[in-house]
Coordinates of C-alpha atoms and ligand atoms in Angstrom, one line a residue:
X80 CA -33.7 -107.2 26.8
X81 CA -30.2 -108.3 26.0
X82 CA -28.8 -106.9 22.8
X83 CA -26.5 -109.7 21.9
X84 CA -29.4 -112.2 21.9
X85 CA -31.5 -110.0 19.5
X86 CA -31.7 -110.7 15.8
X87 CA -31.0 -108.0 13.3
X88 CA -34.8 -107.6 12.6
X89 CA -35.5 -107.2 16.3
X90 CA -32.8 -104.6 16.6
X91 CA -34.3 -102.7 13.7
X92 CA -37.8 -102.8 15.3
X93 CA -36.3 -101.7 18.7
X94 CA -34.6 -98.8 17.1
X95 CA -37.8 -97.7 15.4
X96 CA -39.7 -97.9 18.7
X97 CA -37.1 -95.8 20.5
X98 CA -37.1 -93.2 17.7
X99 CA -40.9 -92.9 17.9
X100 CA -40.6 -92.5 21.7
X101 CA -37.9 -89.8 21.3
X102 CA -40.1 -88.0 18.9
X103 CA -43.1 -88.2 21.3
X104 CA -40.8 -86.9 24.1
X105 CA -39.7 -84.0 21.9
X106 CA -43.3 -83.1 21.0
X107 CA -44.2 -83.3 24.7
X108 CA -41.5 -80.9 25.6
X109 CA -42.5 -78.5 22.9
X110 CA -46.1 -78.7 24.0
X111 CA -45.2 -78.0 27.6
X112 CA -43.0 -75.1 26.5
X113 CA -45.7 -73.6 24.3
X114 CA -48.3 -74.0 27.0
X115 CA -50.4 -76.4 24.9
X116 CA -50.5 -79.0 27.8
X117 CA -51.0 -78.5 31.5
X118 CA -50.5 -82.0 32.6
X119 CA -48.9 -85.2 31.5
X120 CA -49.4 -88.8 32.4
X121 CA -46.2 -90.7 32.9
X122 CA -46.1 -94.5 33.1
X123 CA -43.4 -96.0 35.3
X124 CA -42.9 -99.0 37.5
X125 CA -45.5 -97.8 40.0
X126 CA -48.2 -97.6 37.3
X127 CA -49.5 -94.4 35.8
X128 CA -48.7 -91.1 37.5
X129 CA -50.2 -87.7 36.6
X130 CA -47.9 -84.7 36.6
X131 CA -49.7 -81.4 36.6
X132 CA -47.7 -78.4 35.5
X133 CA -48.9 -76.2 38.3
X134 CA -46.4 -73.4 37.7
X135 CA -46.6 -73.6 34.1
X136 CA -49.5 -71.3 33.6
X137 CA -49.6 -70.9 29.8
X138 CA -49.5 -67.1 29.7
X139 CA -46.4 -67.0 31.8
X140 CA -44.7 -69.8 30.0
X141 CA -45.2 -68.0 26.7
X142 CA -44.1 -64.8 28.2
X143 CA -40.9 -66.3 29.7
X144 CA -40.2 -68.0 26.4
X145 CA -40.6 -64.7 24.4
X146 CA -38.6 -62.6 26.9
X147 CA -35.5 -60.7 25.9
X148 CA -33.9 -61.8 29.1
X149 CA -32.5 -65.2 29.9
X150 CA -34.6 -67.1 32.5
X151 CA -33.2 -70.0 34.5
X152 CA -34.3 -72.1 37.5
X153 CA -31.7 -73.8 39.6
X154 CA -31.9 -76.3 42.4
X155 CA -29.8 -76.2 45.5
X156 CA -26.9 -78.0 43.8
X157 CA -26.9 -75.3 41.1
X158 CA -28.2 -77.6 38.4
X159 CA -30.3 -76.0 35.7
X160 CA -33.9 -77.3 36.1
X161 CA -35.3 -75.1 33.4
X162 CA -34.1 -72.3 31.0
X163 CA -35.6 -70.4 28.2
X164 CA -34.4 -70.2 24.6
X165 CA -32.8 -66.7 25.2
X166 CA -30.5 -68.1 27.9
X167 CA -29.5 -71.0 25.7
X168 CA -28.6 -68.5 23.0
X169 CA -26.6 -66.4 25.5
X170 CA -24.4 -69.4 26.3
X171 CA -24.5 -70.6 22.7
X172 CA -25.8 -74.1 23.4
X173 CA -28.9 -76.1 22.1
X174 CA -31.7 -75.7 24.6
X175 CA -32.1 -79.4 25.3
X176 CA -28.4 -79.7 26.3
X177 CA -28.5 -76.9 28.8
X178 CA -31.1 -78.4 31.2
X179 CA -29.4 -80.6 33.6
X180 CA -26.0 -78.8 33.4
X181 CA -24.5 -77.0 36.4
X182 CA -24.9 -73.3 35.9
X183 CA -21.4 -72.4 37.1
X184 CA -19.8 -73.9 34.0
X185 CA -21.0 -70.8 32.2
X186 CA -19.4 -68.5 34.8
X187 CA -15.7 -67.5 34.0
X188 CA -13.2 -67.5 36.7
X189 CA -13.1 -63.7 37.2
X190 CA -16.9 -63.7 38.0
X191 CA -16.9 -66.9 40.2
X192 CA -16.7 -65.1 43.6
X193 CA -19.3 -62.6 42.6
X194 CA -21.6 -65.5 41.3
X195 CA -21.2 -67.5 44.5
X196 CA -22.0 -64.4 46.6
X197 CA -25.1 -63.6 44.5
X198 CA -26.4 -67.2 44.6
X199 CA -25.8 -67.5 48.3
X200 CA -27.7 -64.2 48.9
X201 CA -30.4 -65.2 46.4
X202 CA -31.4 -68.2 48.4
X203 CA -32.1 -65.8 51.3
X204 CA -33.4 -62.6 49.8
X205 CA -34.1 -61.2 46.4
X206 CA -30.9 -59.8 45.1
X207 CA -29.0 -58.5 42.0
X208 CA -25.4 -58.5 40.8
X209 CA -23.4 -57.9 37.7
X210 CA -21.1 -60.7 36.3
X211 CA -19.8 -62.2 33.2
X212 CA -21.4 -65.2 31.4
X213 CA -19.2 -67.3 29.2
X214 CA -20.2 -69.8 26.5
X215 CA -18.1 -72.9 26.3
X216 CA -16.4 -71.4 23.3
X217 CA -15.4 -68.5 25.5
X218 CA -17.8 -65.9 24.2
X219 CA -18.3 -63.6 27.1
X220 CA -21.5 -61.6 27.8
X221 CA -21.8 -59.1 30.6
X222 CA -25.1 -59.7 32.5
X223 CA -27.2 -58.3 35.3
X224 CA -28.4 -61.3 37.3
X225 CA -31.6 -61.0 39.4
X226 CA -32.3 -63.8 41.9
X227 CA -35.5 -64.8 43.6
X228 CA -36.7 -68.1 45.2
X229 CA -39.7 -70.0 43.8
X230 CA -41.7 -72.4 45.9
X231 CA -42.6 -75.3 43.7
X232 CA -44.3 -78.6 44.6
X233 CA -41.0 -80.4 44.2
X234 CA -39.4 -78.0 46.6
X235 CA -37.8 -74.5 46.5
X236 CA -35.9 -73.5 43.4
X237 CA -33.9 -70.4 42.6
X238 CA -35.1 -68.3 39.6
X239 CA -32.5 -66.3 37.8
X240 CA -33.3 -63.6 35.3
X241 CA -30.2 -62.6 33.2
X242 CA -30.2 -59.3 31.4
X243 CA -27.7 -58.9 28.6
X244 CA -25.7 -55.7 29.4
X245 CA -23.5 -55.8 26.2
X246 CA -25.1 -52.8 24.6
X247 CA -25.4 -50.9 27.8
X248 CA -21.7 -51.7 28.7
X249 CA -20.7 -50.6 25.2
X250 CA -22.7 -47.4 25.5
X251 CA -21.2 -46.9 29.0
X252 CA -17.7 -47.5 27.6
X253 CA -18.3 -45.2 24.7
X254 CA -19.7 -42.6 27.1
X255 CA -16.6 -43.1 29.3
X256 CA -14.3 -42.6 26.3
X257 CA -16.2 -39.5 25.3
X258 CA -16.2 -38.3 28.9
X259 CA -12.4 -38.8 29.0
X260 CA -12.0 -37.0 25.8
X261 CA -14.2 -34.2 27.1
X262 CA -12.2 -34.0 30.3
X263 CA -9.0 -33.9 28.3
X264 CA -10.4 -31.2 26.0
X265 CA -11.6 -29.3 29.1
X266 CA -8.1 -29.6 30.6
X267 CA -6.5 -28.4 27.4
X268 CA -9.0 -25.5 27.3
X269 CA -8.3 -24.6 30.9
X270 CA -4.5 -24.7 30.3
X271 CA -5.0 -22.5 27.2
X272 CA -7.2 -20.1 29.2
X273 CA -4.5 -19.9 31.9
X274 CA -1.9 -19.3 29.3
X275 CA -4.1 -16.6 27.7
X276 CA -4.7 -15.0 31.0
X277 CA -1.0 -14.9 31.7
X278 CA -0.3 -13.4 28.3
X279 CA -3.0 -10.8 28.7
X280 CA -1.6 -10.0 32.2
X281 CA 1.9 -9.7 30.7
X282 CA 0.7 -7.7 27.7
X283 CA -1.4 -5.4 29.9
X284 CA 1.7 -4.8 32.1
X285 CA 3.8 -4.2 29.0
X286 CA 1.2 -1.9 27.6
X287 CA 1.1 0.1 30.8
X288 CA 4.9 0.4 30.8
X289 CA 5.0 1.4 27.2
X290 CA 2.2 3.9 27.7
X291 CA 4.1 5.5 30.6
X292 CA 7.3 5.2 28.5
X293 CA 5.6 7.0 25.6
X294 CA 4.1 9.7 27.9
X295 CA 7.4 10.3 29.6
X296 CA 9.2 10.5 26.3
X297 CA 6.5 12.7 24.7
X298 CA 6.4 15.1 27.7
X299 CA 10.2 15.5 27.8
X300 CA 11.1 16.2 24.2
X301 CA 11.5 19.8 23.1
X302 CA 9.0 19.3 20.2
X303 CA 5.2 19.6 20.3
X304 CA 3.8 16.1 19.7
X305 CA 0.3 14.8 19.3
X306 CA -1.6 11.8 18.2
X307 CA -4.9 11.9 16.2
X308 CA -7.4 9.4 15.1
X309 CA -7.9 8.4 11.4
X310 CA -10.8 10.9 11.2
X311 CA -8.4 13.7 12.3
X312 CA -9.7 14.0 15.9
X313 CA -7.0 14.7 18.4
X314 CA -6.6 12.3 21.3
X315 CA -3.3 13.3 22.8
X316 CA -1.0 16.3 23.1
X317 CA 2.1 16.5 25.1
X318 CA 2.9 19.0 27.8
X319 CA 4.9 21.1 25.4
X320 CA 1.8 22.0 23.5
X321 CA 0.1 23.4 26.5
X322 CA 3.3 25.2 27.6
X323 CA 3.6 26.8 24.1
X324 CA -0.1 27.7 23.7
X325 CA -0.7 28.7 27.3
X326 CA -3.8 26.5 27.3
X327 CA -4.6 24.7 30.6
X328 CA -2.7 21.4 30.8
X329 CA -4.8 18.4 30.3
X330 CA -7.8 20.4 29.0
X331 CA -9.3 19.2 25.7
X332 CA -6.4 18.0 23.7
X333 CA -5.5 20.4 20.8
X334 CA -9.1 21.3 20.3
X335 CA -9.4 24.3 17.9
X336 CA -5.7 24.0 17.0
X337 CA -6.4 25.8 13.7
X338 CA -7.1 29.0 15.6
X339 CA -3.4 29.4 16.5
X340 CA -2.1 28.9 12.9
X341 CA -1.0 32.1 11.3
X342 CA -3.9 33.4 9.1
X343 CA -1.5 33.5 6.1
X344 CA -0.6 29.8 6.6
X345 CA -4.0 28.5 7.4
X346 CA -5.3 27.6 4.0
X347 CA -2.1 25.8 3.0
X348 CA -2.1 24.0 6.4
X349 CA -5.7 22.8 6.1
X350 CA -5.3 21.7 2.5
X351 CA -2.1 19.7 3.3
X352 CA -3.7 18.2 6.5
X353 CA -6.9 17.1 4.7
X354 CA -5.0 15.7 1.8
X355 CA -2.9 13.6 4.1
X356 CA -5.9 12.3 6.1
X357 CA -7.5 11.3 2.8
X358 CA -4.4 9.7 1.1
X359 CA -2.6 8.3 4.2
X360 CA 0.6 10.0 3.0
X361 CA 3.0 11.6 5.4
X362 CA 1.9 15.1 6.5
X363 CA 4.7 17.6 6.2
X364 CA 4.7 21.4 6.1
X365 CA 6.2 24.5 7.6
X366 CA 3.8 27.0 9.2
X367 CA 3.6 29.5 12.0
X368 CA 1.9 28.8 15.4
X369 CA 0.9 31.6 17.8
X370 CA 2.6 31.4 21.2
X371 CA 1.0 32.2 24.6
X372 CA 2.6 35.7 24.3
X373 CA 0.8 36.3 20.9
X374 CA 4.0 36.0 18.9
X375 CA 4.2 33.6 16.0
X376 CA 7.1 31.1 15.5
X377 CA 7.8 28.9 12.5
X378 CA 7.4 25.2 13.0
X379 CA 8.1 22.2 10.9
X380 CA 5.1 19.8 11.1
X381 CA 5.4 16.1 10.4
X382 CA 2.9 13.4 11.0
X383 CA 3.1 9.7 10.1
X384 CA 0.2 7.2 10.2
X385 CA 0.5 4.0 12.2
X386 CA -1.1 1.1 10.5
X387 CA -2.3 -2.4 11.6
X388 CA -1.4 -5.7 9.8
X389 CA -4.1 -5.1 7.2
X390 CA -2.7 -1.7 6.4
X391 CA -5.6 0.2 8.0
X392 CA -4.6 3.4 9.8
X393 CA -4.9 3.1 13.6
X394 CA -3.8 6.6 14.4
X395 CA -1.4 9.4 13.4
X396 CA 1.7 10.5 15.4
X397 CA 2.8 14.0 14.7
X398 CA 5.5 16.5 15.8
X399 CA 5.9 20.2 15.4
X400 CA 9.5 21.4 15.7
X401 CA 10.3 25.0 16.4
X402 CA 12.5 26.2 13.5
X403 CA 12.2 29.9 14.1
X404 CA 15.9 30.2 14.9
X405 CA 17.0 28.2 11.8
X406 CA 14.6 30.3 9.7
X407 CA 16.2 33.4 11.1
X408 CA 19.7 32.0 10.4
X409 CA 18.7 31.1 6.8
X410 CA 17.2 34.6 6.3
X411 CA 20.5 36.1 7.6
X412 CA 22.5 33.9 5.3
X413 CA 20.3 34.8 2.3
X414 CA 20.5 38.4 3.2
X415 CA 24.3 38.1 3.3
X416 CA 24.4 36.2 0.0
X417 CA 22.2 38.9 -1.5
X418 CA 24.3 41.8 -0.2
X419 CA 27.6 40.1 -1.0
X420 CA 26.6 39.2 -4.6
X421 CA 25.3 42.7 -5.1
X422 CA 28.6 44.1 -3.8
X423 CA 30.6 41.8 -6.0
X424 CA 28.6 42.7 -9.1
X425 CA 29.9 46.3 -9.4
X426 CA 33.7 45.6 -9.2
X427 CA 33.1 42.6 -11.6
X428 CA 31.4 44.8 -14.1
X429 CA 34.2 47.3 -14.0
X430 CA 36.8 44.5 -14.2
X431 CA 35.1 43.2 -17.3
X432 CA 35.1 46.8 -18.8
X433 CA 38.8 47.2 -18.1
X434 CA 39.6 43.9 -19.7
X435 CA 37.7 44.9 -22.8
X436 CA 39.6 48.2 -22.9
X437 CA 42.9 46.3 -22.6
X438 CA 42.0 43.9 -25.4
X439 CA 40.8 46.8 -27.6
X440 CA 43.8 49.0 -26.8
X441 CA 46.4 49.1 -29.7
X442 CA 45.2 45.5 -30.5
X443 CA 47.9 44.9 -33.1
X444 CA 50.7 46.1 -30.7
X445 CA 49.8 43.6 -28.0
X446 CA 52.1 40.7 -27.6
X447 CA 50.4 37.3 -28.3
X448 CA 51.0 36.1 -24.8
X449 CA 49.2 39.2 -23.3
X450 CA 46.3 38.6 -25.7
X451 CA 46.1 35.0 -24.4
X452 CA 46.1 36.1 -20.8
X453 CA 43.4 38.7 -21.4
X454 CA 41.2 36.0 -23.1
X455 CA 41.8 33.6 -20.1
X456 CA 41.0 36.4 -17.6
X457 CA 37.8 37.2 -19.6
X458 CA 36.7 33.5 -19.5
X459 CA 37.2 33.3 -15.7
X460 CA 35.5 36.6 -15.3
X461 CA 32.5 35.3 -17.2
X462 CA 32.3 32.2 -14.9
X463 CA 32.6 34.4 -11.9
X464 CA 29.8 36.7 -13.2
X465 CA 27.5 33.7 -13.8
X466 CA 28.1 32.5 -10.3
X467 CA 27.4 35.9 -8.8
X468 CA 24.3 36.3 -11.0
X469 CA 23.1 32.9 -9.7
X470 CA 23.7 33.8 -6.1
X471 CA 21.8 37.0 -6.7
X472 CA 18.9 35.1 -8.3
X473 CA 18.8 32.7 -5.4
X474 CA 18.5 35.5 -2.8
X475 CA 15.9 37.2 -5.0
X476 CA 13.8 34.0 -5.2
X477 CA 14.0 33.6 -1.4
X478 CA 12.9 37.2 -0.9
X479 CA 10.1 36.6 -3.5
X480 CA 11.6 39.3 -5.8
X481 CA 12.6 37.4 -9.0
X482 CA 10.6 39.6 -11.4
X483 CA 10.8 40.1 -15.1
X484 CA 8.9 41.3 -18.1
X485 CA 6.8 38.8 -20.1
X486 CA 6.3 39.0 -23.8
X487 CA 5.3 36.6 -26.6
X488 CA 8.4 34.5 -27.4
X489 CA 9.2 32.3 -30.4
X490 CA 10.5 29.2 -28.6
X491 CA 11.9 27.6 -31.8
X492 CA 14.2 30.6 -32.3
X493 CA 15.1 30.7 -28.7
X494 CA 16.1 27.0 -28.7
X495 CA 18.1 27.5 -32.0
X496 CA 20.1 30.4 -30.6
X497 CA 20.8 28.6 -27.3
X498 CA 22.1 25.6 -29.2
X499 CA 24.2 27.8 -31.5
X500 CA 25.7 29.6 -28.4
X501 CA 26.4 26.3 -26.6
X502 CA 28.0 24.8 -29.8
X503 CA 30.4 27.8 -29.8
X504 CA 31.3 27.4 -26.1
X505 CA 31.6 23.6 -26.2
X506 CA 33.3 22.7 -29.5
X507 CA 34.1 19.1 -28.3
X508 CA 30.4 18.3 -28.0
X509 CA 27.9 17.4 -30.7
X510 CA 24.8 19.5 -29.8
X511 CA 22.0 18.5 -32.1
X512 CA 18.8 20.5 -32.5
X513 CA 15.9 18.3 -33.8
X514 CA 13.2 21.0 -33.5
X515 CA 11.0 21.3 -36.6
X516 CA 7.8 22.9 -35.2
X517 CA 7.1 26.6 -34.5
X518 CA 5.8 27.3 -31.0
X519 CA 5.0 30.6 -29.3
X520 CA 4.7 31.0 -25.6
X521 CA 4.3 33.9 -23.2
X522 CA 7.4 34.5 -21.2
X523 CA 10.8 36.1 -20.7
X524 CA 13.3 35.2 -23.4
X525 CA 16.4 36.0 -21.3
X526 CA 15.2 33.9 -18.4
X527 CA 14.2 31.0 -20.6
X528 CA 17.6 31.1 -22.3
X529 CA 19.2 31.0 -18.8
X530 CA 17.2 27.7 -18.2
X531 CA 18.3 26.3 -21.6
X532 CA 21.9 27.1 -21.0
X533 CA 21.8 25.7 -17.5
X534 CA 20.4 22.4 -18.8
X535 CA 23.0 22.2 -21.6
X536 CA 25.8 23.2 -19.2
X537 CA 24.8 20.3 -16.9
X538 CA 24.7 17.8 -19.8
X539 CA 28.2 18.9 -20.6
X540 CA 29.3 18.8 -16.9
X541 CA 27.8 15.3 -16.2
X542 CA 29.0 13.7 -19.4
X543 CA 30.4 10.2 -20.0
X544 CA 32.0 8.9 -23.3
X545 CA 29.1 9.7 -25.6
X546 CA 29.4 13.5 -26.3
X547 CA 26.1 13.9 -28.0
X548 CA 23.4 16.3 -26.6
X549 CA 20.0 16.4 -28.2
X550 CA 17.8 19.4 -27.9
X551 CA 14.2 19.3 -29.0
X552 CA 11.1 21.5 -28.8
X553 CA 7.7 19.9 -29.7
X554 CA 4.0 20.6 -29.1
X555 CA 2.1 18.2 -26.9
X556 CA -1.6 19.2 -26.7
X557 CA -1.8 22.8 -25.5
X558 CA 1.8 22.7 -24.2
X559 CA 5.2 22.9 -25.7
X560 CA 7.9 20.6 -24.3
X561 CA 11.5 21.5 -24.5
X562 CA 13.9 18.7 -23.7
X563 CA 17.7 18.3 -23.4
X564 CA 18.9 14.7 -23.6
X565 CA 22.4 13.5 -22.8
X566 CA 24.1 10.1 -22.5
X567 CA 26.1 10.9 -19.4
X568 CA 26.2 9.5 -15.8
X569 CA 22.5 9.7 -15.1
X570 CA 20.7 10.0 -11.8
X571 CA 19.2 7.6 -9.2
X572 CA 15.5 7.9 -8.1
X573 CA 16.6 9.2 -4.7
X574 CA 18.7 11.9 -6.4
X575 CA 15.8 12.8 -8.8
X576 CA 13.6 13.6 -5.8
X577 CA 16.0 16.3 -4.6
X578 CA 17.9 17.9 -7.5
X579 CA 15.5 20.8 -7.7
X580 CA 16.1 21.8 -4.1
X581 CA 18.3 24.8 -3.3
X582 CA 22.0 24.0 -3.0
X583 CA 21.4 20.2 -3.5
X584 CA 24.2 18.4 -5.3
X585 CA 24.0 14.7 -6.0
X586 CA 27.1 13.0 -4.6
X587 CA 29.0 10.8 -6.9
X588 CA 32.4 9.6 -5.5
X589 CA 33.7 8.7 -8.9
X590 CA 32.7 12.0 -10.4
X591 CA 33.7 15.5 -9.4
X592 CA 32.3 18.5 -11.2
X593 CA 32.3 22.0 -9.7
X594 CA 29.0 23.7 -8.9
X595 CA 26.9 25.1 -6.0
X596 CA 23.6 23.3 -6.6
X597 CA 21.8 26.5 -7.7
X598 CA 21.1 26.0 -11.4
X599 CA 18.2 23.6 -11.3
X600 CA 16.7 25.4 -8.3
X601 CA 16.7 28.7 -10.3
X602 CA 15.5 27.0 -13.4
X603 CA 12.5 25.4 -11.6
X604 CA 11.5 28.7 -10.2
X605 CA 11.7 30.4 -13.6
X606 CA 9.6 27.6 -15.2
X607 CA 7.1 27.8 -12.3
X608 CA 6.8 31.6 -13.0
X609 CA 5.9 30.6 -16.6
X610 CA 3.0 28.4 -15.3
X611 CA 5.1 25.5 -16.4
X612 CA 6.6 22.3 -15.0
X613 CA 10.2 21.1 -15.0
X614 CA 11.2 17.4 -14.7
X615 CA 13.7 14.7 -15.5
X616 CA 13.7 11.1 -16.7
X617 CA 16.9 9.2 -15.9
X618 CA 18.6 6.1 -14.7
X619 CA 22.1 5.8 -13.3
X620 CA 24.6 5.3 -16.1
X621 CA 22.0 5.8 -18.8
X622 CA 22.0 9.5 -19.3
X623 CA 19.3 12.0 -18.5
X624 CA 16.4 13.7 -20.3
X625 CA 15.6 17.1 -18.6
X626 CA 12.5 18.8 -19.9
X627 CA 10.1 21.7 -19.2
X628 CA 6.6 22.2 -20.3
X629 CA 5.1 25.7 -20.9
X630 CA 1.5 26.6 -22.1
X631 CA 1.3 27.5 -25.8
X632 CA 0.0 30.8 -26.9
X633 CA -3.1 30.4 -29.1
X634 CA -2.6 32.4 -32.3
Ligands
ADP123 P1 25.3 22.1 -10.0 O1 25.8 23.5 -9.9 O2 25.7 21.3 -8.9 O3 25.4 21.5 -11.3 P2 22.4 22.1 -10.5 O4 21.3 22.7 -9.6 O5 22.5 22.5 -11.9 O6 23.7 22.4 -9.6 O7 22.3 20.5 -10.4 C1 22.0 19.9 -9.2 C2 22.6 18.5 -9.2 O8 21.8 17.7 -10.2 C3 24.0 18.4 -9.7 O9 24.9 18.5 -8.6 C4 24.1 17.0 -10.3 O10 24.4 16.1 -9.4 C5 22.7 16.7 -10.8 N1 22.6 16.9 -12.3 C6 22.1 18.0 -12.9 N2 22.1 17.8 -14.3 C7 22.5 16.5 -14.5 C8 22.7 15.7 -15.6 N3 22.4 16.2 -16.9 N4 23.2 14.4 -15.5 C9 23.4 14.0 -14.2 N5 23.3 14.7 -13.1 C10 22.8 16.0 -13.2

């Protein structure tokens, strides 16, 4: 039929006929695909011909159509004779357009060689291979391609089953990433482990050196030294301990050490030792240890705790220093002080007597200048006598012989007379007594006055611009507190800790006042003998408040 000779109506009719034919053809294809027909009759120039779809067993056709894999058959030229919907979806083409195309247009260049190789092998044997499939809009899908030949009536075809490996590849990729990360982490862990091993090795070596160092040091110092655990158990004693005690070297460290403490010192030693273990405070005390030859020697014991970062005690390190010789020297010195002050006392007393005789002798006939000299000499003699008395007291305290009578004392009266006395001696100072209460105590009036005078003397000695001194006695519960407050140079906390020690004098470069550091030591001893307590509250430059507390007598 020639188109140009057709009328418009004929053209319309022809068009309608072709449309119906196309529809029929589409239905036929669907029917074949769904397995609804097994054979078709095709009319051509040679008359009617029957095509039976021998390979198209319905079950398999449905199965292939529903498969998750792409299925394709190729002829020798690589033209797609058949494919399922899944394959069309993989290459993103409408199904009807794929049949008749050459398969290799869906193979990207990188996979061409592999594809040719697999296809070539596939025509000979069943084979498999991995390659990429690409749609015409360059969407790439990794696939496993399995080839097998099919003998059809029309000749042999090559069947390809294509499994989409996208998820598998992604999983493999993720696995690889994870594996790489794992390997990296393992490497890092190994490196760390190696570093750690090195550090441990170094530390162990350091530790060995420092342990040997410690042992060498500990065994070569003249002191006894030990370490003990937080519970008090001994775990090390140096060689000196064994040499001193005569115990076998290396045998049970310091076990039963209490047995060599002098019986008179044992109670105090154990009390101090247990108190330190409990509180964690430094252990310090003097006691006597028995030597291998059964003689006792004085030792100064000191132990300090070693703590970890959290403050927990790991162990204690202690030393005992032999102070027998120092003690002997001190005793000798005290003995000398005692004898010397005693010897000085007699000529001093007679000097004082003679001075009194001179000043009383024909009083009115004495020239004024001589009177003046006598007064000055009497003043110096008084000072000298106080000094000698203090020295005598110190040696008595040391020998444990500071004894005196105790009676009931009206402390109010005692304070008043001390203040009066001091006001007479120090006319430049304003000494104020603010006592209003009556208070009786049990004690020695002379010794308590000595303490009062010592405190007032110090307030005068360590004065600044403000010349007031306030003295007060007041009842606090079942105690009476006597205080002497001044506005002088004051004391630092470090000085406060030591001022009651024998011969201690706080150093102040800007301030020089005479003294031997005995007054507060003697005062503290006297107050202790009265079952009392002496103390001070002070700050540098802000004056000082010295006080003592003594138990009241119930009346
Ligand atoms: P001293 O003979 O040195 O005065 P003390 O035993 O009486 O001996 O006093 C000991 C030390 O305490 C003194 O050297 C001084 O440094 C300090 N001290 C005592 N009283 C006072 C005070 N009121 N103000 C400041 N410092 C004082």
